mmCIF file of C-alpha atoms in Angstrom:
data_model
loop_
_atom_site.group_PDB
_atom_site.id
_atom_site.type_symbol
_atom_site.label_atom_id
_atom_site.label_comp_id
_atom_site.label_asym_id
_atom_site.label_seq_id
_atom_site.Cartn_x
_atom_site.Cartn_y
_atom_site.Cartn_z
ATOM 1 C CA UNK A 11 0.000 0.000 0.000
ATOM 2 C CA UNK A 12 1.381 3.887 -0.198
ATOM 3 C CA UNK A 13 1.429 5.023 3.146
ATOM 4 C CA UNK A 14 0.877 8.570 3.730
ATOM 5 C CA UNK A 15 -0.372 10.702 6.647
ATOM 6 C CA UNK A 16 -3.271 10.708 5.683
ATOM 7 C CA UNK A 17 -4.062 7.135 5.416
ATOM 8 C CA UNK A 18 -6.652 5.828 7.709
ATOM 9 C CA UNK A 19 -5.498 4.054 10.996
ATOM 10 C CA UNK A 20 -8.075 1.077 9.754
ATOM 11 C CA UNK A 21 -6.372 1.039 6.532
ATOM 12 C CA UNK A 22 -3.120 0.684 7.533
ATOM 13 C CA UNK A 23 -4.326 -2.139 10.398
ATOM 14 C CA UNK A 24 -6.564 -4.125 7.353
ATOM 15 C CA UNK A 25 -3.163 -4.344 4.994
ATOM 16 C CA UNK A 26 -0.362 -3.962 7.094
ATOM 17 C CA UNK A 27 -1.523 -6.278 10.077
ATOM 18 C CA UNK A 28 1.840 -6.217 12.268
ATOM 19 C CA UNK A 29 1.020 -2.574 12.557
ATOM 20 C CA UNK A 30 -1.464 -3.390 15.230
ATOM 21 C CA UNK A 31 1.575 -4.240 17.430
ATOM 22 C CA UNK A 32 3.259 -1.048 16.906
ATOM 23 C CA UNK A 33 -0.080 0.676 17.181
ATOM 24 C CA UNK A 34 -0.485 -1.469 20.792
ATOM 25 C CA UNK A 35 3.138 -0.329 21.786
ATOM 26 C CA UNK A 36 2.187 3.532 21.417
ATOM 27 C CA UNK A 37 -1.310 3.592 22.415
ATOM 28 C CA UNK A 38 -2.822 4.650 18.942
ATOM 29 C CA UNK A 39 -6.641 3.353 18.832
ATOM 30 C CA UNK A 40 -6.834 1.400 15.645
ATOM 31 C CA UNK A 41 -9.849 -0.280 16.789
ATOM 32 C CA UNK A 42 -12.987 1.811 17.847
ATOM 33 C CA UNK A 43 -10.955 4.980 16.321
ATOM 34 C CA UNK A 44 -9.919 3.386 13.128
ATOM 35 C CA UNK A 45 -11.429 5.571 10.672
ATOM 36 C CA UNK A 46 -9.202 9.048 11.576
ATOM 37 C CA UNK A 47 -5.810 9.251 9.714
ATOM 38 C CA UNK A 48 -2.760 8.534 10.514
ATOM 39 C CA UNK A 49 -1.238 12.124 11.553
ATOM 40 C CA UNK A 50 -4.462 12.640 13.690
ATOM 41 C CA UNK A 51 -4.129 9.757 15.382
ATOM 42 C CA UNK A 52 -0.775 10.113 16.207
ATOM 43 C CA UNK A 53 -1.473 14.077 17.311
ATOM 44 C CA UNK A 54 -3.978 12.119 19.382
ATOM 45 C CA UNK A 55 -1.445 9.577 21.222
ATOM 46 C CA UNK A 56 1.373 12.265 21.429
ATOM 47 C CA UNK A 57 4.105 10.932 18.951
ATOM 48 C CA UNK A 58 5.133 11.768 15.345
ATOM 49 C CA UNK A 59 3.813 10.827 12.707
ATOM 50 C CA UNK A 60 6.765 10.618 10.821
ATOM 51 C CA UNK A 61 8.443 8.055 13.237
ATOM 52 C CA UNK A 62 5.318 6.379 13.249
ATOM 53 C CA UNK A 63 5.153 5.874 9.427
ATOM 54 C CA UNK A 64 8.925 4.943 9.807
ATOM 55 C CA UNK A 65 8.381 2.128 11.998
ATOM 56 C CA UNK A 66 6.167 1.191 9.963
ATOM 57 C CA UNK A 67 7.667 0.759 6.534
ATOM 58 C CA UNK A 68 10.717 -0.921 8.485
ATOM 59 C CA UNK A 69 8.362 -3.650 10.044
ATOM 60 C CA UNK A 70 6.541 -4.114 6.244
ATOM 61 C CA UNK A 71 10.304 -4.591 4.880
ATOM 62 C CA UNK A 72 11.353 -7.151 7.622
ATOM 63 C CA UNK A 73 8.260 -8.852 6.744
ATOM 64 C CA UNK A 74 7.150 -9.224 10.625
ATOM 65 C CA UNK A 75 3.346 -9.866 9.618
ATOM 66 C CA UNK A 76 0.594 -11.976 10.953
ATOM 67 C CA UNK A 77 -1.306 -12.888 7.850
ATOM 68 C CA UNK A 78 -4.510 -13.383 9.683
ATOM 69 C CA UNK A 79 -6.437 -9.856 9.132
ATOM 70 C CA UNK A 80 -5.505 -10.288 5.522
ATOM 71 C CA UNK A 81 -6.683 -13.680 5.155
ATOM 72 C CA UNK A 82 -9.987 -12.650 6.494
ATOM 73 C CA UNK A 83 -10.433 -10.385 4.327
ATOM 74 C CA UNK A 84 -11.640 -13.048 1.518
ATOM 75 C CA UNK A 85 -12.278 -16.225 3.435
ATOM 76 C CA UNK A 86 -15.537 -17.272 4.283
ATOM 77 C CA UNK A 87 -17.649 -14.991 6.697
ATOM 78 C CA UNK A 88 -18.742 -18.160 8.704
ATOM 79 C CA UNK A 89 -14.791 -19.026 9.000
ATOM 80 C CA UNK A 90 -13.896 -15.560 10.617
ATOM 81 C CA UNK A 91 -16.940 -15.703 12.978
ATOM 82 C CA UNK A 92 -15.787 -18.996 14.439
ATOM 83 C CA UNK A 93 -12.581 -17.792 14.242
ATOM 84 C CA UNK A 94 -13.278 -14.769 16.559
ATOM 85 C CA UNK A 95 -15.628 -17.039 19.045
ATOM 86 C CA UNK A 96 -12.934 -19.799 19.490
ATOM 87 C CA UNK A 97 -10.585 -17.428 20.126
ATOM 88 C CA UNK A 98 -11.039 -14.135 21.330
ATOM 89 C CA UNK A 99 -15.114 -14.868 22.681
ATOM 90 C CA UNK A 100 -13.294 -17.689 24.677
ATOM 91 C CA UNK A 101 -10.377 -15.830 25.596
ATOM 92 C CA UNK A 102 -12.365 -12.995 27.271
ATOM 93 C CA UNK A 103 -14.592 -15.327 29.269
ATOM 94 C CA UNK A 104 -11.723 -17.516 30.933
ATOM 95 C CA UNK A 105 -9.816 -14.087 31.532
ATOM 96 C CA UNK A 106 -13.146 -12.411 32.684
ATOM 97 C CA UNK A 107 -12.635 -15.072 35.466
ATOM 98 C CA UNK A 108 -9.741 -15.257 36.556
ATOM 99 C CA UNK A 109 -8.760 -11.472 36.738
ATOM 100 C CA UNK A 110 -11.971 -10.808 38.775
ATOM 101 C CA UNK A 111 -10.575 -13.261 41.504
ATOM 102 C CA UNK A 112 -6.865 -11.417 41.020
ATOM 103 C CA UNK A 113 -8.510 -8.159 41.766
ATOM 104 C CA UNK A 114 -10.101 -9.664 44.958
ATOM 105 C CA UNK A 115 -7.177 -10.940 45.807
ATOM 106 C CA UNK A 116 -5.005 -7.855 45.111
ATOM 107 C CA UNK A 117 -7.799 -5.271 46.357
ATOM 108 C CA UNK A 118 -7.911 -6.926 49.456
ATOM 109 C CA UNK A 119 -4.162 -6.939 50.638
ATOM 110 C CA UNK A 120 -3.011 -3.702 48.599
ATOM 111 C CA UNK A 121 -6.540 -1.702 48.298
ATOM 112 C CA UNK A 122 -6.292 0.366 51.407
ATOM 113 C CA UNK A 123 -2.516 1.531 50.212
ATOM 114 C CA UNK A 124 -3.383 1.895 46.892
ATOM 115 C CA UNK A 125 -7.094 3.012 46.712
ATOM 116 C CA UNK A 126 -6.950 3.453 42.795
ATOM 117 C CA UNK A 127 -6.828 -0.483 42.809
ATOM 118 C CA UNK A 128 -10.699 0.289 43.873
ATOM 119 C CA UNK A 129 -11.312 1.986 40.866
ATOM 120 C CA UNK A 130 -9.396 -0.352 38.440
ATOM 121 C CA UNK A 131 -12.097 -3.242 40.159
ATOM 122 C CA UNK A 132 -15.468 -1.410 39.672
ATOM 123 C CA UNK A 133 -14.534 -0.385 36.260
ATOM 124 C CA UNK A 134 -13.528 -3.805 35.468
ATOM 125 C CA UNK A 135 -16.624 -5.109 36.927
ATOM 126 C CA UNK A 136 -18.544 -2.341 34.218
ATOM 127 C CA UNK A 137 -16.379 -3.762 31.664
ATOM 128 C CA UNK A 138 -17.301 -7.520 32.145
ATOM 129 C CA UNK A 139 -21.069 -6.518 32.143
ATOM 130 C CA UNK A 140 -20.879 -5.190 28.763
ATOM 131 C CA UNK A 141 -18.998 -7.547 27.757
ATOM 132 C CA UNK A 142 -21.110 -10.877 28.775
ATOM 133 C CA UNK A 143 -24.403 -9.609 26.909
ATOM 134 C CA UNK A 144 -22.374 -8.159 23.990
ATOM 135 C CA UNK A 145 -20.860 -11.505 23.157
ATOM 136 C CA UNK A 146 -24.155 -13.302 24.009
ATOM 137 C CA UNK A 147 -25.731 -11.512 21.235
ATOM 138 C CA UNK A 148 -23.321 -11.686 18.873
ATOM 139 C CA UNK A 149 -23.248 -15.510 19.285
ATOM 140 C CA UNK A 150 -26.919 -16.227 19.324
ATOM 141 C CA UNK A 151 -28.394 -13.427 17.176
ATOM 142 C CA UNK A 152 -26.072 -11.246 14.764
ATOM 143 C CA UNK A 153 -23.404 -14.627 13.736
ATOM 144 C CA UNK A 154 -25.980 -16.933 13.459
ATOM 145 C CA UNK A 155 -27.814 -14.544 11.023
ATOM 146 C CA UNK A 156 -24.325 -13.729 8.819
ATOM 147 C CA UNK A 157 -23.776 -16.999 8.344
ATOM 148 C CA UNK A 158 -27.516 -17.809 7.126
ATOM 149 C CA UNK A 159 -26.800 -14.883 4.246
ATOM 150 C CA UNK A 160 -23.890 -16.212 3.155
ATOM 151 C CA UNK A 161 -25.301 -19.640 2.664
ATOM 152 C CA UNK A 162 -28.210 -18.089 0.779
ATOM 153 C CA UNK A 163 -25.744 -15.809 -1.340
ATOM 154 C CA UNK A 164 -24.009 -19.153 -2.113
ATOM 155 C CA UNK A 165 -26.790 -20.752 -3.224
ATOM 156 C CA UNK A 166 -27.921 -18.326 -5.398
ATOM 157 C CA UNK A 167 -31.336 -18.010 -2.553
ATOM 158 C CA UNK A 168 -33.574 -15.450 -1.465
ATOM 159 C CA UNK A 169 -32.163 -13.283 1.910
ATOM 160 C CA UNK A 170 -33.005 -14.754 4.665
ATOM 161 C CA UNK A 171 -36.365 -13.145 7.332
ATOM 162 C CA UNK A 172 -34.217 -10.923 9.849
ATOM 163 C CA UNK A 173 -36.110 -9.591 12.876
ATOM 164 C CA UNK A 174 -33.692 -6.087 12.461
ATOM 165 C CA UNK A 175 -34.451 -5.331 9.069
ATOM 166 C CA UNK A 176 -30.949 -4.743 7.917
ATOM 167 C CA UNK A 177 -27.745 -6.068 9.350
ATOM 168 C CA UNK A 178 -27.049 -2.130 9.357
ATOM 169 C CA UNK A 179 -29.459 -2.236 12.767
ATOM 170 C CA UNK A 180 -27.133 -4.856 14.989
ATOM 171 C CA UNK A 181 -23.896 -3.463 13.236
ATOM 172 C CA UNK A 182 -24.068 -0.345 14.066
ATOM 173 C CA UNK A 183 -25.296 -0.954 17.473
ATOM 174 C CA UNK A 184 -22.481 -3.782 18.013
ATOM 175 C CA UNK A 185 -19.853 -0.942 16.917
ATOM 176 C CA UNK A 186 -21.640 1.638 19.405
ATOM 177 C CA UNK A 187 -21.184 -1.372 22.028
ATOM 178 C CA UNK A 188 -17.681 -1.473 21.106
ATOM 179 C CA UNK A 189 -17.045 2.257 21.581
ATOM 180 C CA UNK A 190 -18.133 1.966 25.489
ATOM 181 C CA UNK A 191 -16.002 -1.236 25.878
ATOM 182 C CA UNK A 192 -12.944 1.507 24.433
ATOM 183 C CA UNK A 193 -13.709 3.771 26.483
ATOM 184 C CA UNK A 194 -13.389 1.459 30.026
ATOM 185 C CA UNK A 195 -10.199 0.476 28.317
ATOM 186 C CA UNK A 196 -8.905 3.727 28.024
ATOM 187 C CA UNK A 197 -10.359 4.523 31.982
ATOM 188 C CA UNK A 198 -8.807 1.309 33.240
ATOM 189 C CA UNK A 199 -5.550 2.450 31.589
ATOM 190 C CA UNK A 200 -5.498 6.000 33.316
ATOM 191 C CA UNK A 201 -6.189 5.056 36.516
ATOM 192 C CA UNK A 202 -3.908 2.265 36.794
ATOM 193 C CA UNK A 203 -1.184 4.684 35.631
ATOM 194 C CA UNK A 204 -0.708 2.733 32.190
ATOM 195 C CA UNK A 205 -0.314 -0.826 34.336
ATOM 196 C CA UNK A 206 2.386 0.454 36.386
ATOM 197 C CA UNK A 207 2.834 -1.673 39.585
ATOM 198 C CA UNK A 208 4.149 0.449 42.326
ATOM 199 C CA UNK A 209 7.366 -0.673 44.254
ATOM 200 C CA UNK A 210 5.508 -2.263 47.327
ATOM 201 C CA UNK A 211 3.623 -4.555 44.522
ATOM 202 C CA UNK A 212 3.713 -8.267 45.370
ATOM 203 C CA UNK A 213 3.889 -10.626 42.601
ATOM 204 C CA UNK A 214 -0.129 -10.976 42.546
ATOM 205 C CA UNK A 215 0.352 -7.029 41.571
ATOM 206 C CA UNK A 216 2.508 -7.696 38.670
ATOM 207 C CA UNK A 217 0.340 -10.808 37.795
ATOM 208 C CA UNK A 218 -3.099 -8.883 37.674
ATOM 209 C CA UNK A 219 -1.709 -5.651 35.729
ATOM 210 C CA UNK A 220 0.541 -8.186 33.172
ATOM 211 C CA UNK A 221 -2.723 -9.927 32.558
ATOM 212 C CA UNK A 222 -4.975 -6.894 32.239
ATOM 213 C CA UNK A 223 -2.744 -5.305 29.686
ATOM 214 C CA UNK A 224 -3.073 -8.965 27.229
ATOM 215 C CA UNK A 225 -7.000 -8.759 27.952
ATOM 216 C CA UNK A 226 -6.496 -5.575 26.781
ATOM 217 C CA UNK A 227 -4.353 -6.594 23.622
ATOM 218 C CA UNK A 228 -6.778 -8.951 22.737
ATOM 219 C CA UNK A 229 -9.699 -7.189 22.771
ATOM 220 C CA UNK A 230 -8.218 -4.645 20.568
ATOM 221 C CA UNK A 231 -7.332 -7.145 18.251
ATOM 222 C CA UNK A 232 -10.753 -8.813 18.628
ATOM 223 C CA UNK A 233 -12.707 -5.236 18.036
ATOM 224 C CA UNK A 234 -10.764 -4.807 15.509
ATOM 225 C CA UNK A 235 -11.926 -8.077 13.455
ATOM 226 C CA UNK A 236 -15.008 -7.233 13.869
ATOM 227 C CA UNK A 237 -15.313 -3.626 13.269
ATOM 228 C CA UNK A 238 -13.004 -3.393 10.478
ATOM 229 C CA UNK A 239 -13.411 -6.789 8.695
ATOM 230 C CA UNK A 240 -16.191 -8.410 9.506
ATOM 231 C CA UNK A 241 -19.389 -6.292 9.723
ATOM 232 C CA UNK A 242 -18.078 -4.190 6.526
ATOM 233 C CA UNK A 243 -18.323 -7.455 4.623
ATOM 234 C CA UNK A 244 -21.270 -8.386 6.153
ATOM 235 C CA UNK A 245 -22.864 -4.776 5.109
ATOM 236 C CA UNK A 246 -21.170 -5.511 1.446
ATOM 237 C CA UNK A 247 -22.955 -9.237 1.030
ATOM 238 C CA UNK A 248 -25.977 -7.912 2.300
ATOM 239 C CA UNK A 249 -26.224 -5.354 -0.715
ATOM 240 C CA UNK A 250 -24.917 -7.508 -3.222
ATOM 241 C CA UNK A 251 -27.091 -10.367 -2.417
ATOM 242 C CA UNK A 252 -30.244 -7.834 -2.250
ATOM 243 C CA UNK A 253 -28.849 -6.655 -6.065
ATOM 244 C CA UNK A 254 -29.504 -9.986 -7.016
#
């Protein structure tokens, strides 16, 4: 691709997918924020853009890329979907778990000391109930739904009866969804000082905030999928099977 600064952060994510990591390293949303370009979301995150766009080209050259956003970009819709539940929809419940009972743990012995650690549990609590319904109806409702079009696009059939009229309806309310979930991310970074354990930390400390971070990782990686690759093809096979 030709890179510029004003190339979209979700453009540069969709064909150059090991920028995600450098986007993850300095804390540009390429996500929920995607569509903005590249300067403003660098402006946004407080570094250059032209360092950014350097690091980039040198990680496109040394050929450091995880093929899997591109792949998705023509396989089946049904393959990304259970691609996304087996790993990320799992992912977040087993970590929705276990960093609940690290917080207890770590609220209890540290929380008087460090009352931020307070903070960092209710909004994670706020985080996991969006979360659990979110998922639920993407699983049960909007998935089950894609994948029904797609097997009537492939078969040359009729759309399939939707109780939301267009995909457009769950889309764009999945994406608004998505934008709270980014913005308890973005609280549960600030008030945890960007994960910084403080020198008293025990190793539960360093534990919780290590695994926080990766649950934050992978949702960004997970909204991404979804936001950027999945529901715009869904929106696009909609319209072409309604052409038909």
């Amino acid at each position: 691709m030709t890179l510029n600064a004003t190339t979209t952060v979700r453009q540069v994510a969709l064909e150059m997918p090991n920028a995600t990591r450098i986007f993850e390293e300095l804390k540009i949303d390429y996500c929920c924020g995607g569509s903005v370009p590249l300067d403003e979301a660098c402006s946004a995150a407080g570094v250059a853009v032209d360092s950014v766009m350097r690091l980039l080209e040198e990680s496109a050259k040394a050929g450091l890329q995880n093929g899997a956003t591109t792949e998705f970009q023509t396989a089946p819709l049904t393959e990304l979907m259970t691609y996304i539940v087996d790993k990320h929809h799992l992912f977040t419940r087993q970590e929705m778990d276990r960093l609940r009972s690290l917080l207890d743990k770590v609220c209890s012995v540290h929380g008087q000391n460090h009352p931020e650690l307070l903070r960092v549990q209710a909004l994670f609590g706020e985080l996991c109930a969006d979360l659990v319904p979110h998922m639920f109806k993407e699983e049960q409702v909007l998935f089950p739904y894609i994948q029904r079009m797609e097997q009537a696009g492939r078969n040359s059939r009729e759309m399939p009866p939707s109780p939301f009229g267009t995909v457009r309806n769950p889309v764009r309310m999945m994406m608004m969804e998505h934008d709270a979930v980014g913005d308890l991310l973005k609280k549960l970074r600030e008030t945890s000082s960007d994960y910084t354990v403080p020198p008293d930390g025990c190793i539960s400390y360093q534990t919780l905030y290590q695994a926080m971070e990766a649950f934050e990782q992978d949702l960004h990686q997970h909204i991404h999928l979804e936001n950027n690759v999945l529901f715009p093809r869904a929106v696009e096979m909609e319209d072409a099977i309604g052409a038909l």
